């Protein structure tokens, strides 16, 4: 929780803060000799000051780079999400078209089947008058219609 | 030396990839229904009309399944094209 809070606060800082800090750290290191010339009573802290300046400069530059990378990253995410949204809309549109086409085609097949079944019923007398089906023929047809693969 | 130290921050760089998840679309529910088995003829019948009726019904069943398979192929081809277009 605490680390998240710290990261959130650091993330909320504008980029220019890191740039300023890096410049200040760099300038502090670079002009440390001049600074301590004016403050001779603090000369004992010169080396720690320089180390701190380098640390600040490096840390701030790192954060500045990180902020830049995060900004690019966020922009890429936004672009990718926009592309995905367009693709999803296209996909839904395609689904609707395909679904409609599928339903229409199935409906046509069913309508034709109904017509054919009606014709068979109508022609049943004629069909049955000429031919009597042997049980072997039915057994063969049923064997052909049985599922042939097991899951 | 001091200038060299100041140049060090330039090497502090990193790369990131965008973690954006892309979902493959859902297929229409009608197409997820499996094709039924073919109808069998009543073994007790001797009427050719009954046989023809069942055979014709099975032909229709085949036509429906063919449409379903064709639609699956069409759906997959379209959706894959859309899916690949945003990579």
JSON list of C-alpha atoms in Angstrom, two decimals:
[
{"chain": "A", "resi": 1, "resn": "UNK", "atom": "CA", "xyz": [0.00, 0.00, 0.00]},
{"chain": "A", "resi": 2, "resn": "UNK", "atom": "CA", "xyz": [2.76, 2.39, 1.00]},
{"chain": "A", "resi": 3, "resn": "UNK", "atom": "CA", "xyz": [4.87, 1.52, -2.04]},
{"chain": "A", "resi": 4, "resn": "UNK", "atom": "CA", "xyz": [1.83, 1.97, -4.28]},
{"chain": "A", "resi": 5, "resn": "UNK", "atom": "CA", "xyz": [1.21, 5.39, -2.71]},
{"chain": "A", "resi": 6, "resn": "UNK", "atom": "CA", "xyz": [4.84, 6.39, -3.22]},
{"chain": "A", "resi": 7, "resn": "UNK", "atom": "CA", "xyz": [4.76, 5.18, -6.84]},
{"chain": "A", "resi": 8, "resn": "UNK", "atom": "CA", "xyz": [1.50, 7.02, -7.41]},
{"chain": "A", "resi": 9, "resn": "UNK", "atom": "CA", "xyz": [2.91, 10.27, -6.01]},
{"chain": "A", "resi": 10, "resn": "UNK", "atom": "CA", "xyz": [6.14, 9.88, -8.01]},
{"chain": "A", "resi": 11, "resn": "UNK", "atom": "CA", "xyz": [4.15, 9.05, -11.13]},
{"chain": "A", "resi": 12, "resn": "UNK", "atom": "CA", "xyz": [1.98, 12.14, -10.64]},
{"chain": "A", "resi": 13, "resn": "UNK", "atom": "CA", "xyz": [4.99, 14.47, -10.65]},
{"chain": "A", "resi": 14, "resn": "UNK", "atom": "CA", "xyz": [5.42, 16.37, -13.92]},
{"chain": "A", "resi": 15, "resn": "UNK", "atom": "CA", "xyz": [8.46, 15.55, -16.07]},
{"chain": "A", "resi": 16, "resn": "UNK", "atom": "CA", "xyz": [9.98, 19.00, -15.65]},
{"chain": "A", "resi": 17, "resn": "UNK", "atom": "CA", "xyz": [10.54, 18.30, -11.91]},
{"chain": "A", "resi": 18, "resn": "UNK", "atom": "CA", "xyz": [12.91, 15.46, -12.80]},
{"chain": "A", "resi": 19, "resn": "UNK", "atom": "CA", "xyz": [14.67, 17.57, -15.43]},
{"chain": "A", "resi": 20, "resn": "UNK", "atom": "CA", "xyz": [15.19, 20.40, -12.93]},
{"chain": "A", "resi": 21, "resn": "UNK", "atom": "CA", "xyz": [16.41, 17.97, -10.26]},
{"chain": "A", "resi": 22, "resn": "UNK", "atom": "CA", "xyz": [18.84, 16.34, -12.71]},
{"chain": "A", "resi": 23, "resn": "UNK", "atom": "CA", "xyz": [20.17, 19.75, -13.74]},
{"chain": "A", "resi": 24, "resn": "UNK", "atom": "CA", "xyz": [20.45, 20.85, -10.12]},
{"chain": "A", "resi": 25, "resn": "UNK", "atom": "CA", "xyz": [22.28, 17.63, -9.21]},
{"chain": "A", "resi": 26, "resn": "UNK", "atom": "CA", "xyz": [24.61, 17.97, -12.20]},
{"chain": "A", "resi": 27, "resn": "UNK", "atom": "CA", "xyz": [25.27, 21.63, -11.51]},
{"chain": "A", "resi": 28, "resn": "UNK", "atom": "CA", "xyz": [25.87, 20.88, -7.81]},
{"chain": "A", "resi": 29, "resn": "UNK", "atom": "CA", "xyz": [28.46, 18.28, -8.71]},
{"chain": "A", "resi": 30, "resn": "UNK", "atom": "CA", "xyz": [30.05, 20.39, -11.42]},
{"chain": "A", "resi": 31, "resn": "UNK", "atom": "CA", "xyz": [30.24, 23.57, -9.35]},
{"chain": "A", "resi": 32, "resn": "UNK", "atom": "CA", "xyz": [30.90, 21.92, -5.98]},
{"chain": "A", "resi": 33, "resn": "UNK", "atom": "CA", "xyz": [34.41, 23.40, -5.89]},
{"chain": "A", "resi": 34, "resn": "UNK", "atom": "CA", "xyz": [33.02, 26.89, -6.41]},
{"chain": "A", "resi": 35, "resn": "UNK", "atom": "CA", "xyz": [30.19, 26.39, -3.91]},
{"chain": "A", "resi": 36, "resn": "UNK", "atom": "CA", "xyz": [32.51, 25.17, -1.16]},
{"chain": "A", "resi": 37, "resn": "UNK", "atom": "CA", "xyz": [34.95, 27.99, -1.89]},
{"chain": "A", "resi": 38, "resn": "UNK", "atom": "CA", "xyz": [32.20, 30.34, -0.69]},
{"chain": "A", "resi": 39, "resn": "UNK", "atom": "CA", "xyz": [31.31, 28.06, 2.22]},
{"chain": "A", "resi": 40, "resn": "UNK", "atom": "CA", "xyz": [34.68, 26.94, 3.67]},
{"chain": "A", "resi": 41, "resn": "UNK", "atom": "CA", "xyz": [33.14, 25.96, 7.03]},
{"chain": "A", "resi": 42, "resn": "UNK", "atom": "CA", "xyz": [31.21, 23.17, 5.22]},
{"chain": "A", "resi": 43, "resn": "UNK", "atom": "CA", "xyz": [34.27, 21.79, 3.43]},
{"chain": "A", "resi": 44, "resn": "UNK", "atom": "CA", "xyz": [34.06, 18.55, 5.42]},
{"chain": "A", "resi": 45, "resn": "UNK", "atom": "CA", "xyz": [30.77, 17.77, 3.64]},
{"chain": "A", "resi": 46, "resn": "UNK", "atom": "CA", "xyz": [32.15, 18.35, 0.14]},
{"chain": "A", "resi": 47, "resn": "UNK", "atom": "CA", "xyz": [32.56, 14.66, -0.81]},
{"chain": "A", "resi": 48, "resn": "UNK", "atom": "CA", "xyz": [29.17, 13.56, 0.59]},
{"chain": "A", "resi": 49, "resn": "UNK", "atom": "CA", "xyz": [27.65, 16.56, -1.21]},
{"chain": "A", "resi": 50, "resn": "UNK", "atom": "CA", "xyz": [29.22, 15.49, -4.51]},
{"chain": "A", "resi": 51, "resn": "UNK", "atom": "CA", "xyz": [28.04, 11.90, -4.05]},
{"chain": "A", "resi": 52, "resn": "UNK", "atom": "CA", "xyz": [24.55, 13.16, -3.24]},
{"chain": "A", "resi": 53, "resn": "UNK", "atom": "CA", "xyz": [24.61, 15.41, -6.32]},
{"chain": "A", "resi": 54, "resn": "UNK", "atom": "CA", "xyz": [25.63, 12.50, -8.57]},
{"chain": "A", "resi": 55, "resn": "UNK", "atom": "CA", "xyz": [22.92, 10.31, -6.99]},
{"chain": "A", "resi": 56, "resn": "UNK", "atom": "CA", "xyz": [20.29, 13.02, -7.48]},
{"chain": "A", "resi": 57, "resn": "UNK", "atom": "CA", "xyz": [21.42, 13.62, -11.05]},
{"chain": "A", "resi": 58, "resn": "UNK", "atom": "CA", "xyz": [21.35, 9.91, -11.94]},
{"chain": "A", "resi": 59, "resn": "UNK", "atom": "CA", "xyz": [18.10, 9.21, -10.11]},
{"chain": "A", "resi": 60, "resn": "UNK", "atom": "CA", "xyz": [16.32, 12.19, -11.63]},
{"chain": "A", "resi": 61, "resn": "UNK", "atom": "CA", "xyz": [17.56, 11.37, -15.11]},
{"chain": "A", "resi": 62, "resn": "UNK", "atom": "CA", "xyz": [16.36, 7.81, -14.64]},
{"chain": "A", "resi": 63, "resn": "UNK", "atom": "CA", "xyz": [12.93, 9.06, -13.52]},
{"chain": "A", "resi": 64, "resn": "UNK", "atom": "CA", "xyz": [12.85, 11.56, -16.39]},
{"chain": "A", "resi": 65, "resn": "UNK", "atom": "CA", "xyz": [13.57, 8.75, -18.87]},
{"chain": "A", "resi": 66, "resn": "UNK", "atom": "CA", "xyz": [11.00, 6.57, -17.13]},
{"chain": "A", "resi": 67, "resn": "UNK", "atom": "CA", "xyz": [8.38, 9.32, -17.40]},
{"chain": "A", "resi": 68, "resn": "UNK", "atom": "CA", "xyz": [9.14, 9.67, -21.11]},
{"chain": "A", "resi": 69, "resn": "UNK", "atom": "CA", "xyz": [8.94, 5.95, -21.68]},
{"chain": "A", "resi": 70, "resn": "UNK", "atom": "CA", "xyz": [5.69, 5.78, -19.70]},
{"chain": "A", "resi": 71, "resn": "UNK", "atom": "CA", "xyz": [4.23, 8.60, -21.80]},
{"chain": "A", "resi": 72, "resn": "UNK", "atom": "CA", "xyz": [5.18, 6.80, -25.03]},
{"chain": "A", "resi": 73, "resn": "UNK", "atom": "CA", "xyz": [3.82, 3.58, -23.58]},
{"chain": "A", "resi": 74, "resn": "UNK", "atom": "CA", "xyz": [0.51, 5.20, -22.60]},
{"chain": "A", "resi": 75, "resn": "UNK", "atom": "CA", "xyz": [0.21, 6.67, -26.09]},
{"chain": "A", "resi": 76, "resn": "UNK", "atom": "CA", "xyz": [0.87, 3.25, -27.63]},
{"chain": "A", "resi": 77, "resn": "UNK", "atom": "CA", "xyz": [-1.74, 1.67, -25.35]},
{"chain": "A", "resi": 78, "resn": "UNK", "atom": "CA", "xyz": [-4.24, 4.34, -26.36]},
{"chain": "A", "resi": 79, "resn": "UNK", "atom": "CA", "xyz": [-3.51, 3.72, -30.06]},
{"chain": "A", "resi": 80, "resn": "UNK", "atom": "CA", "xyz": [-3.68, -0.06, -29.62]},
{"chain": "A", "resi": 81, "resn": "UNK", "atom": "CA", "xyz": [-6.97, 0.23, -27.74]},
{"chain": "A", "resi": 82, "resn": "UNK", "atom": "CA", "xyz": [-8.37, 2.43, -30.50]},
{"chain": "A", "resi": 83, "resn": "UNK", "atom": "CA", "xyz": [-7.32, -0.12, -33.12]},
{"chain": "A", "resi": 84, "resn": "UNK", "atom": "CA", "xyz": [-8.87, -2.91, -31.04]},
{"chain": "A", "resi": 85, "resn": "UNK", "atom": "CA", "xyz": [-12.11, -0.95, -30.70]},
{"chain": "A", "resi": 86, "resn": "UNK", "atom": "CA", "xyz": [-12.27, -0.50, -34.50]},
{"chain": "A", "resi": 87, "resn": "UNK", "atom": "CA", "xyz": [-11.53, -4.20, -35.02]},
{"chain": "A", "resi": 88, "resn": "UNK", "atom": "CA", "xyz": [-14.17, -5.21, -32.47]},
{"chain": "A", "resi": 89, "resn": "UNK", "atom": "CA", "xyz": [-16.75, -3.03, -34.20]},
{"chain": "A", "resi": 90, "resn": "UNK", "atom": "CA", "xyz": [-15.81, -4.57, -37.57]},
{"chain": "A", "resi": 91, "resn": "UNK", "atom": "CA", "xyz": [-15.94, -8.02, -36.02]},
{"chain": "A", "resi": 92, "resn": "UNK", "atom": "CA", "xyz": [-19.42, -7.44, -34.58]},
{"chain": "A", "resi": 93, "resn": "UNK", "atom": "CA", "xyz": [-20.59, -6.06, -37.92]},
{"chain": "A", "resi": 94, "resn": "UNK", "atom": "CA", "xyz": [-19.20, -9.13, -39.70]},
{"chain": "A", "resi": 95, "resn": "UNK", "atom": "CA", "xyz": [-20.86, -11.40, -37.14]},
{"chain": "A", "resi": 96, "resn": "UNK", "atom": "CA", "xyz": [-24.23, -9.77, -37.76]},
{"chain": "A", "resi": 97, "resn": "UNK", "atom": "CA", "xyz": [-23.87, -10.11, -41.55]},
{"chain": "A", "resi": 98, "resn": "UNK", "atom": "CA", "xyz": [-22.72, -13.76, -41.34]},
{"chain": "A", "resi": 99, "resn": "UNK", "atom": "CA", "xyz": [-25.42, -14.63, -38.80]},
{"chain": "A", "resi": 100, "resn": "UNK", "atom": "CA", "xyz": [-28.15, -13.11, -40.97]},
{"chain": "A", "resi": 101, "resn": "UNK", "atom": "CA", "xyz": [-26.85, -14.89, -44.06]},
{"chain": "A", "resi": 102, "resn": "UNK", "atom": "CA", "xyz": [-26.67, -18.18, -42.13]},
{"chain": "A", "resi": 103, "resn": "UNK", "atom": "CA", "xyz": [-30.22, -17.88, -40.77]},
{"chain": "A", "resi": 104, "resn": "UNK", "atom": "CA", "xyz": [-31.56, -17.00, -44.25]},
{"chain": "A", "resi": 105, "resn": "UNK", "atom": "CA", "xyz": [-29.82, -19.94, -45.89]},
{"chain": "A", "resi": 106, "resn": "UNK", "atom": "CA", "xyz": [-31.01, -22.39, -43.22]},
{"chain": "A", "resi": 107, "resn": "UNK", "atom": "CA", "xyz": [-34.54, -21.03, -43.53]},
{"chain": "A", "resi": 108, "resn": "UNK", "atom": "CA", "xyz": [-34.45, -21.58, -47.29]},
{"chain": "A", "resi": 109, "resn": "UNK", "atom": "CA", "xyz": [-33.29, -25.19, -46.80]},
{"chain": "A", "resi": 110, "resn": "UNK", "atom": "CA", "xyz": [-36.07, -25.81, -44.27]},
{"chain": "A", "resi": 111, "resn": "UNK", "atom": "CA", "xyz": [-38.70, -24.27, -46.59]},
{"chain": "A", "resi": 112, "resn": "UNK", "atom": "CA", "xyz": [-37.57, -26.46, -49.46]},
{"chain": "A", "resi": 113, "resn": "UNK", "atom": "CA", "xyz": [-37.61, -29.52, -47.19]},
{"chain": "A", "resi": 114, "resn": "UNK", "atom": "CA", "xyz": [-41.20, -28.79, -46.19]},
{"chain": "A", "resi": 115, "resn": "UNK", "atom": "CA", "xyz": [-42.16, -28.49, -49.88]},
{"chain": "A", "resi": 116, "resn": "UNK", "atom": "CA", "xyz": [-40.40, -31.76, -50.72]},
{"chain": "A", "resi": 117, "resn": "UNK", "atom": "CA", "xyz": [-42.03, -33.59, -47.80]},
{"chain": "A", "resi": 118, "resn": "UNK", "atom": "CA", "xyz": [-45.43, -32.28, -48.96]},
{"chain": "A", "resi": 119, "resn": "UNK", "atom": "CA", "xyz": [-44.70, -33.53, -52.47]},
{"chain": "A", "resi": 120, "resn": "UNK", "atom": "CA", "xyz": [-43.68, -36.95, -51.11]},
{"chain": "A", "resi": 121, "resn": "UNK", "atom": "CA", "xyz": [-46.94, -37.16, -49.13]},
{"chain": "A", "resi": 122, "resn": "UNK", "atom": "CA", "xyz": [-48.87, -36.12, -52.23]},
{"chain": "A", "resi": 123, "resn": "UNK", "atom": "CA", "xyz": [-47.05, -38.64, -54.44]},
{"chain": "A", "resi": 124, "resn": "UNK", "atom": "CA", "xyz": [-47.03, -41.42, -51.82]},
{"chain": "A", "resi": 125, "resn": "UNK", "atom": "CA", "xyz": [-49.77, -43.43, -53.54]},
{"chain": "A", "resi": 126, "resn": "UNK", "atom": "CA", "xyz": [-47.91, -43.43, -56.85]},
{"chain": "A", "resi": 127, "resn": "UNK", "atom": "CA", "xyz": [-44.54, -44.19, -55.22]},
{"chain": "A", "resi": 128, "resn": "UNK", "atom": "CA", "xyz": [-45.87, -47.04, -53.11]},
{"chain": "A", "resi": 129, "resn": "UNK", "atom": "CA", "xyz": [-47.93, -48.54, -55.97]},
{"chain": "A", "resi": 130, "resn": "UNK", "atom": "CA", "xyz": [-44.89, -49.41, -58.06]},
{"chain": "A", "resi": 131, "resn": "UNK", "atom": "CA", "xyz": [-42.41, -50.60, -55.45]},
{"chain": "A", "resi": 132, "resn": "UNK", "atom": "CA", "xyz": [-42.33, -52.50, -52.18]},
{"chain": "A", "resi": 133, "resn": "UNK", "atom": "CA", "xyz": [-39.13, -52.00, -50.22]},
{"chain": "A", "resi": 134, "resn": "UNK", "atom": "CA", "xyz": [-37.25, -55.05, -49.04]},
{"chain": "A", "resi": 135, "resn": "UNK", "atom": "CA", "xyz": [-36.19, -55.01, -45.36]},
{"chain": "A", "resi": 136, "resn": "UNK", "atom": "CA", "xyz": [-32.59, -55.53, -46.46]},
{"chain": "A", "resi": 137, "resn": "UNK", "atom": "CA", "xyz": [-32.66, -52.21, -48.34]},
{"chain": "A", "resi": 138, "resn": "UNK", "atom": "CA", "xyz": [-33.83, -50.43, -45.20]},
{"chain": "A", "resi": 139, "resn": "UNK", "atom": "CA", "xyz": [-31.18, -52.17, -43.11]},
{"chain": "A", "resi": 140, "resn": "UNK", "atom": "CA", "xyz": [-28.50, -51.13, -45.60]},
{"chain": "A", "resi": 141, "resn": "UNK", "atom": "CA", "xyz": [-29.69, -47.53, -45.69]},
{"chain": "A", "resi": 142, "resn": "UNK", "atom": "CA", "xyz": [-29.84, -47.36, -41.90]},
{"chain": "A", "resi": 143, "resn": "UNK", "atom": "CA", "xyz": [-26.36, -48.84, -41.65]},
{"chain": "A", "resi": 144, "resn": "UNK", "atom": "CA", "xyz": [-25.15, -46.14, -44.04]},
{"chain": "A", "resi": 145, "resn": "UNK", "atom": "CA", "xyz": [-26.85, -43.44, -41.95]},
{"chain": "A", "resi": 146, "resn": "UNK", "atom": "CA", "xyz": [-25.38, -44.57, -38.62]},
{"chain": "A", "resi": 147, "resn": "UNK", "atom": "CA", "xyz": [-22.63, -42.38, -37.13]},
{"chain": "A", "resi": 148, "resn": "UNK", "atom": "CA", "xyz": [-19.24, -43.86, -38.02]},
{"chain": "A", "resi": 149, "resn": "UNK", "atom": "CA", "xyz": [-16.84, -42.13, -35.72]},
{"chain": "A", "resi": 150, "resn": "UNK", "atom": "CA", "xyz": [-16.48, -42.25, -31.97]},
{"chain": "A", "resi": 151, "resn": "UNK", "atom": "CA", "xyz": [-15.42, -39.28, -29.88]},
{"chain": "B", "resi": 1, "resn": "UNK", "atom": "CA", "xyz": [36.33, 13.22, -15.51]},
{"chain": "B", "resi": 2, "resn": "UNK", "atom": "CA", "xyz": [33.48, 15.39, -14.28]},
{"chain": "B", "resi": 3, "resn": "UNK", "atom": "CA", "xyz": [32.08, 15.65, -17.80]},
{"chain": "B", "resi": 4, "resn": "UNK", "atom": "CA", "xyz": [32.37, 11.87, -18.18]},
{"chain": "B", "resi": 5, "resn": "UNK", "atom": "CA", "xyz": [30.36, 11.42, -14.97]},
{"chain": "B", "resi": 6, "resn": "UNK", "atom": "CA", "xyz": [27.71, 13.80, -16.27]},
{"chain": "B", "resi": 7, "resn": "UNK", "atom": "CA", "xyz": [27.42, 11.76, -19.47]},
{"chain": "B", "resi": 8, "resn": "UNK", "atom": "CA", "xyz": [26.60, 8.61, -17.51]},
{"chain": "B", "resi": 9, "resn": "UNK", "atom": "CA", "xyz": [22.88, 9.43, -17.21]},
{"chain": "B", "resi": 10, "resn": "UNK", "atom": "CA", "xyz": [22.57, 9.16, -20.99]},
{"chain": "B", "resi": 11, "resn": "UNK", "atom": "CA", "xyz": [22.98, 5.40, -20.64]},
{"chain": "B", "resi": 12, "resn": "UNK", "atom": "CA", "xyz": [20.02, 5.16, -18.29]},
{"chain": "B", "resi": 13, "resn": "UNK", "atom": "CA", "xyz": [17.37, 4.10, -20.76]},
{"chain": "B", "resi": 14, "resn": "UNK", "atom": "CA", "xyz": [14.81, 1.35, -20.88]},
{"chain": "B", "resi": 15, "resn": "UNK", "atom": "CA", "xyz": [12.33, -0.29, -23.20]},
{"chain": "B", "resi": 16, "resn": "UNK", "atom": "CA", "xyz": [8.76, -1.44, -22.60]},
{"chain": "B", "resi": 17, "resn": "UNK", "atom": "CA", "xyz": [6.16, -3.28, -24.62]},
{"chain": "B", "resi": 18, "resn": "UNK", "atom": "CA", "xyz": [2.48, -2.37, -24.51]},
{"chain": "B", "resi": 19, "resn": "UNK", "atom": "CA", "xyz": [0.47, -5.00, -22.62]},
{"chain": "B", "resi": 20, "resn": "UNK", "atom": "CA", "xyz": [-2.80, -4.66, -24.53]},
{"chain": "B", "resi": 21, "resn": "UNK", "atom": "CA", "xyz": [-4.88, -7.82, -24.66]},
{"chain": "B", "resi": 22, "resn": "UNK", "atom": "CA", "xyz": [-6.80, -8.59, -27.80]},
{"chain": "B", "resi": 23, "resn": "UNK", "atom": "CA", "xyz": [-9.72, -10.98, -27.55]},
{"chain": "B", "resi": 24, "resn": "UNK", "atom": "CA", "xyz": [-10.72, -13.25, -30.40]},
{"chain": "B", "resi": 25, "resn": "UNK", "atom": "CA", "xyz": [-14.40, -12.57, -31.21]},
{"chain": "B", "resi": 26, "resn": "UNK", "atom": "CA", "xyz": [-17.30, -14.76, -30.14]},
{"chain": "B", "resi": 27, "resn": "UNK", "atom": "CA", "xyz": [-19.02, -16.88, -32.74]},
{"chain": "B", "resi": 28, "resn": "UNK", "atom": "CA", "xyz": [-22.81, -16.56, -33.24]},
{"chain": "B", "resi": 29, "resn": "UNK", "atom": "CA", "xyz": [-24.66, -19.00, -30.96]},
{"chain": "B", "resi": 30, "resn": "UNK", "atom": "CA", "xyz": [-26.48, -20.75, -33.83]},
{"chain": "B", "resi": 31, "resn": "UNK", "atom": "CA", "xyz": [-23.19, -22.00, -35.21]},
{"chain": "B", "resi": 32, "resn": "UNK", "atom": "CA", "xyz": [-22.21, -23.64, -31.94]},
{"chain": "B", "resi": 33, "resn": "UNK", "atom": "CA", "xyz": [-25.01, -26.19, -32.22]},
{"chain": "B", "resi": 34, "resn": "UNK", "atom": "CA", "xyz": [-23.65, -29.54, -33.39]},
{"chain": "B", "resi": 35, "resn": "UNK", "atom": "CA", "xyz": [-25.16, -31.25, -36.44]},
{"chain": "B", "resi": 36, "resn": "UNK", "atom": "CA", "xyz": [-27.60, -34.00, -35.41]},
{"chain": "B", "resi": 37, "resn": "UNK", "atom": "CA", "xyz": [-27.26, -37.61, -36.52]},
{"chain": "B", "resi": 38, "resn": "UNK", "atom": "CA", "xyz": [-28.99, -38.70, -39.70]},
{"chain": "B", "resi": 39, "resn": "UNK", "atom": "CA", "xyz": [-32.55, -40.01, -39.34]},
{"chain": "B", "resi": 40, "resn": "UNK", "atom": "CA", "xyz": [-33.07, -43.76, -39.57]},
{"chain": "B", "resi": 41, "resn": "UNK", "atom": "CA", "xyz": [-35.86, -45.48, -41.48]},
{"chain": "B", "resi": 42, "resn": "UNK", "atom": "CA", "xyz": [-38.42, -47.48, -39.54]},
{"chain": "B", "resi": 43, "resn": "UNK", "atom": "CA", "xyz": [-37.30, -51.09, -40.18]},
{"chain": "B", "resi": 44, "resn": "UNK", "atom": "CA", "xyz": [-40.89, -52.27, -40.10]},
{"chain": "B", "resi": 45, "resn": "UNK", "atom": "CA", "xyz": [-41.97, -50.21, -43.08]},
{"chain": "B", "resi": 46, "resn": "UNK", "atom": "CA", "xyz": [-42.19, -51.53, -46.62]},
{"chain": "B", "resi": 47, "resn": "UNK", "atom": "CA", "xyz": [-43.39, -48.26, -48.12]},
{"chain": "B", "resi": 48, "resn": "UNK", "atom": "CA", "xyz": [-40.97, -46.59, -50.52]},
{"chain": "B", "resi": 49, "resn": "UNK", "atom": "CA", "xyz": [-42.55, -43.21, -49.75]},
{"chain": "B", "resi": 50, "resn": "UNK", "atom": "CA", "xyz": [-41.46, -43.55, -46.11]},
{"chain": "B", "resi": 51, "resn": "UNK", "atom": "CA", "xyz": [-37.93, -44.37, -47.23]},
{"chain": "B", "resi": 52, "resn": "UNK", "atom": "CA", "xyz": [-37.87, -41.45, -49.67]},
{"chain": "B", "resi": 53, "resn": "UNK", "atom": "CA", "xyz": [-39.21, -39.16, -46.93]},
{"chain": "B", "resi": 54, "resn": "UNK", "atom": "CA", "xyz": [-36.40, -40.05, -44.52]},
{"chain": "B", "resi": 55, "resn": "UNK", "atom": "CA", "xyz": [-33.75, -39.90, -47.26]},
{"chain": "B", "resi": 56, "resn": "UNK", "atom": "CA", "xyz": [-34.99, -36.48, -48.38]},
{"chain": "B", "resi": 57, "resn": "UNK", "atom": "CA", "xyz": [-34.98, -35.30, -44.76]},
{"chain": "B", "resi": 58, "resn": "UNK", "atom": "CA", "xyz": [-31.39, -36.49, -44.41]},
{"chain": "B", "resi": 59, "resn": "UNK", "atom": "CA", "xyz": [-30.43, -34.64, -47.58]},
{"chain": "B", "resi": 60, "resn": "UNK", "atom": "CA", "xyz": [-31.84, -31.48, -46.03]},
{"chain": "B", "resi": 61, "resn": "UNK", "atom": "CA", "xyz": [-29.90, -32.23, -42.88]},
{"chain": "B", "resi": 62, "resn": "UNK", "atom": "CA", "xyz": [-26.74, -32.48, -44.96]},
{"chain": "B", "resi": 63, "resn": "UNK", "atom": "CA", "xyz": [-27.53, -29.17, -46.68]},
{"chain": "B", "resi": 64, "resn": "UNK", "atom": "CA", "xyz": [-27.92, -27.48, -43.29]},
{"chain": "B", "resi": 65, "resn": "UNK", "atom": "CA", "xyz": [-24.65, -28.91, -42.03]},
{"chain": "B", "resi": 66, "resn": "UNK", "atom": "CA", "xyz": [-22.89, -27.90, -45.23]},
{"chain": "B", "resi": 67, "resn": "UNK", "atom": "CA", "xyz": [-24.14, -24.34, -44.76]},
{"chain": "B", "resi": 68, "resn": "UNK", "atom": "CA", "xyz": [-22.94, -24.46, -41.16]},
{"chain": "B", "resi": 69, "resn": "UNK", "atom": "CA", "xyz": [-19.45, -25.61, -42.15]},
{"chain": "B", "resi": 70, "resn": "UNK", "atom": "CA", "xyz": [-19.26, -23.08, -45.00]},
{"chain": "B", "resi": 71, "resn": "UNK", "atom": "CA", "xyz": [-20.37, -20.34, -42.60]},
{"chain": "B", "resi": 72, "resn": "UNK", "atom": "CA", "xyz": [-17.75, -21.43, -40.06]},
{"chain": "B", "resi": 73, "resn": "UNK", "atom": "CA", "xyz": [-15.05, -21.16, -42.73]},
{"chain": "B", "resi": 74, "resn": "UNK", "atom": "CA", "xyz": [-16.35, -17.77, -43.85]},
{"chain": "B", "resi": 75, "resn": "UNK", "atom": "CA", "xyz": [-16.60, -16.55, -40.24]},
{"chain": "B", "resi": 76, "resn": "UNK", "atom": "CA", "xyz": [-13.09, -17.71, -39.37]},
{"chain": "B", "resi": 77, "resn": "UNK", "atom": "CA", "xyz": [-11.56, -16.23, -42.53]},
{"chain": "B", "resi": 78, "resn": "UNK", "atom": "CA", "xyz": [-13.21, -12.83, -41.96]},
{"chain": "B", "resi": 79, "resn": "UNK", "atom": "CA", "xyz": [-12.48, -12.69, -38.25]},
{"chain": "B", "resi": 80, "resn": "UNK", "atom": "CA", "xyz": [-8.88, -13.78, -38.67]},
{"chain": "B", "resi": 81, "resn": "UNK", "atom": "CA", "xyz": [-8.34, -11.10, -41.29]},
{"chain": "B", "resi": 82, "resn": "UNK", "atom": "CA", "xyz": [-9.74, -8.48, -38.90]},
{"chain": "B", "resi": 83, "resn": "UNK", "atom": "CA", "xyz": [-7.75, -9.92, -35.98]},
{"chain": "B", "resi": 84, "resn": "UNK", "atom": "CA", "xyz": [-4.49, -9.90, -37.94]},
{"chain": "B", "resi": 85, "resn": "UNK", "atom": "CA", "xyz": [-5.07, -6.41, -39.33]},
{"chain": "B", "resi": 86, "resn": "UNK", "atom": "CA", "xyz": [-4.49, -4.76, -35.95]},
{"chain": "B", "resi": 87, "resn": "UNK", "atom": "CA", "xyz": [-1.20, -6.48, -35.06]}
]
